[in-house]
Tab-separated table of C-alpha atoms in Angstrom:
chain	number	residue	atom	x	y	z
A	829	UNK	CA	234.378	137.447	137.679
A	830	UNK	CA	236.444	140.321	136.601
A	831	UNK	CA	238.354	140.659	139.308
A	832	UNK	CA	241.917	138.947	139.746
A	833	UNK	CA	241.671	136.582	143.234
A	834	UNK	CA	245.376	135.776	143.026
A	835	UNK	CA	246.147	137.499	146.118
A	836	UNK	CA	243.057	136.691	147.972
A	837	UNK	CA	243.274	133.818	150.900
A	838	UNK	CA	241.194	130.992	149.234
A	839	UNK	CA	239.172	130.669	152.925
A	840	UNK	CA	237.953	134.242	151.859
A	841	UNK	CA	236.995	132.990	148.523
A	842	UNK	CA	235.074	130.255	150.196
A	843	UNK	CA	233.244	132.756	152.557
A	844	UNK	CA	232.524	134.876	149.568
A	845	UNK	CA	230.841	132.106	147.505
A	846	UNK	CA	228.580	130.957	150.540
A	847	UNK	CA	227.520	134.782	150.754
A	848	UNK	CA	226.541	134.914	147.298
A	849	UNK	CA	224.778	131.732	147.629
A	850	UNK	CA	223.028	132.813	150.132
A	851	UNK	CA	221.885	135.867	148.893
A	852	UNK	CA	220.817	134.043	145.646
A	853	UNK	CA	223.653	134.533	143.417
A	854	UNK	CA	223.984	130.826	142.726
A	855	UNK	CA	225.994	130.876	139.521
A	856	UNK	CA	228.559	133.735	141.226
A	857	UNK	CA	228.320	131.221	143.933
A	858	UNK	CA	229.521	128.440	141.723
A	859	UNK	CA	232.455	130.440	140.227
A	860	UNK	CA	233.988	131.469	143.475
A	861	UNK	CA	233.433	127.573	144.841
A	862	UNK	CA	235.409	126.303	141.809
A	863	UNK	CA	238.181	129.343	142.261
A	864	UNK	CA	238.669	128.133	145.838
A	865	UNK	CA	238.652	124.185	144.969
A	866	UNK	CA	241.114	125.114	141.929
A	867	UNK	CA	243.747	126.596	144.429
A	868	UNK	CA	242.934	124.178	147.246
A	869	UNK	CA	241.920	120.794	146.324
A	870	UNK	CA	240.216	120.244	149.851
A	871	UNK	CA	237.604	123.191	148.781
A	872	UNK	CA	235.642	120.594	146.384
A	873	UNK	CA	233.861	119.382	149.444
A	874	UNK	CA	232.344	122.931	149.834
A	875	UNK	CA	231.540	122.890	145.839
A	876	UNK	CA	230.048	119.598	146.329
A	877	UNK	CA	228.021	120.346	149.162
A	878	UNK	CA	227.108	123.710	147.059
A	879	UNK	CA	225.845	121.368	144.069
A	880	UNK	CA	224.189	119.100	146.817
A	881	UNK	CA	221.860	121.646	147.932
A	882	UNK	CA	221.076	123.233	144.462
A	883	UNK	CA	220.279	119.493	143.032
A	884	UNK	CA	222.873	119.822	140.458
A	885	UNK	CA	223.625	116.299	139.800
A	886	UNK	CA	226.433	116.717	136.982
A	887	UNK	CA	228.452	119.310	139.283
A	888	UNK	CA	227.706	117.082	142.394
A	889	UNK	CA	229.209	113.884	140.640
A	890	UNK	CA	232.081	115.735	139.268
A	891	UNK	CA	233.141	117.613	142.719
A	892	UNK	CA	232.709	114.203	144.500
A	893	UNK	CA	234.864	112.616	142.560
A	894	UNK	CA	237.199	115.201	143.113
A	895	UNK	CA	236.680	114.933	147.091
A	896	UNK	CA	237.283	110.878	146.680
A	897	UNK	CA	240.473	111.472	144.946
A	898	UNK	CA	241.971	114.131	147.503
A	899	UNK	CA	240.891	113.067	150.591
A	900	UNK	CA	241.102	109.134	149.362
A	901	UNK	CA	244.429	109.528	148.702
A	902	UNK	CA	245.402	111.034	152.182
A	903	UNK	CA	243.478	108.681	154.003
A	904	UNK	CA	246.547	106.001	154.302
A	905	UNK	CA	249.113	108.312	154.901
A	906	UNK	CA	247.214	111.806	157.312
A	907	UNK	CA	247.031	112.066	161.003
A	908	UNK	CA	243.617	113.549	160.102
A	909	UNK	CA	242.209	110.286	158.768
A	910	UNK	CA	238.853	110.889	160.503
A	911	UNK	CA	238.539	114.147	158.797
A	912	UNK	CA	239.090	112.290	155.544
A	913	UNK	CA	236.476	109.331	155.967
A	914	UNK	CA	233.939	111.934	157.065
A	915	UNK	CA	234.454	113.989	154.174
A	916	UNK	CA	234.149	110.486	151.571
A	917	UNK	CA	231.237	109.556	153.653
A	918	UNK	CA	229.625	112.890	152.945
A	919	UNK	CA	230.061	112.819	149.572
A	920	UNK	CA	228.827	109.649	149.283
A	921	UNK	CA	225.836	110.057	151.005
A	922	UNK	CA	225.297	113.007	148.667
A	923	UNK	CA	225.682	111.224	145.899
A	924	UNK	CA	223.028	108.517	146.634
A	925	UNK	CA	225.754	105.617	147.813
A	926	UNK	CA	224.426	105.387	151.180
A	927	UNK	CA	226.152	101.661	151.869
A	928	UNK	CA	229.367	103.203	150.684
A	929	UNK	CA	229.020	106.019	153.474
A	930	UNK	CA	227.737	103.789	156.073
A	931	UNK	CA	230.993	101.312	155.180
A	932	UNK	CA	233.969	104.072	155.270
A	933	UNK	CA	232.718	104.782	158.368
A	934	UNK	CA	232.245	101.493	159.579
A	935	UNK	CA	235.879	101.044	158.880
A	936	UNK	CA	236.742	103.614	160.880
A	937	UNK	CA	234.884	102.479	164.004
A	938	UNK	CA	236.533	98.739	163.474
A	939	UNK	CA	239.649	99.720	166.139
A	940	UNK	CA	239.558	100.110	169.643
A	941	UNK	CA	239.970	103.639	169.323
A	942	UNK	CA	237.004	106.055	170.461
A	943	UNK	CA	235.955	107.962	167.735
A	944	UNK	CA	232.974	109.985	168.491
A	945	UNK	CA	232.867	112.234	165.308
A	946	UNK	CA	232.757	109.077	163.238
A	947	UNK	CA	230.223	107.441	165.581
A	948	UNK	CA	228.203	110.515	165.165
A	949	UNK	CA	228.129	110.526	161.155
A	950	UNK	CA	227.102	107.035	161.057
A	951	UNK	CA	224.034	107.589	163.237
A	952	UNK	CA	222.955	110.846	161.202
A	953	UNK	CA	223.413	108.688	158.118
A	954	UNK	CA	221.574	105.905	159.617
A	955	UNK	CA	218.694	108.023	160.693
A	956	UNK	CA	218.851	109.626	157.558
A	957	UNK	CA	218.609	106.543	155.216
A	958	UNK	CA	215.754	105.263	157.770
A	959	UNK	CA	213.832	108.821	157.098
A	960	UNK	CA	214.055	108.157	153.252
A	961	UNK	CA	212.677	104.618	153.723
A	962	UNK	CA	209.364	105.942	155.297
A	963	UNK	CA	206.525	105.930	153.144
A	964	UNK	CA	202.800	107.626	153.645
A	965	UNK	CA	200.092	104.624	153.980
A	966	UNK	CA	196.507	105.072	151.567
A	967	UNK	CA	194.929	105.877	155.060
A	968	UNK	CA	197.631	108.807	155.899
A	969	UNK	CA	199.358	107.255	158.536
A	970	UNK	CA	203.277	106.714	158.034
A	971	UNK	CA	205.465	103.250	158.062
A	972	UNK	CA	208.818	102.614	157.364
A	973	UNK	CA	209.501	100.381	154.145
A	974	UNK	CA	211.576	97.370	155.454
A	975	UNK	CA	212.422	96.803	152.160
A	976	UNK	CA	213.806	100.567	150.813
A	977	UNK	CA	215.561	100.554	154.673
A	978	UNK	CA	217.133	97.304	153.958
A	979	UNK	CA	218.256	98.478	150.347
A	980	UNK	CA	219.830	101.840	151.380
A	981	UNK	CA	221.985	100.248	154.269
């Protein structure tokens, strides 16, 4: 992109990236999302989501690593631990690390505090894992494959 983005707030760059993607300009959307992530490392989560939507495994792996680094470093020092856990769980889920996604949410729920965001995220992940275990039978009916489900959780 020929534009100088230095004076543009990172949130506007992220919004522009989303608009570009919605209008089919995926390479430009990726470039803008990378620019946002370069300036604000937490924006790697948006980049990972974008790579996940377009099924770019290499980009997803790289941006997910960055998310784990940024949010993982803050996990024990931040007051926003739930947000950090949610971000890490999301990228683990996106990269197929289902057991690790479940584990980090369960760790956050281990105490006595009520944490509805973590509980909802854990439920959503478990539902998604269950849905991935559903197989079509030769007679056209569907069943959950218990071996697959057990393996994914």
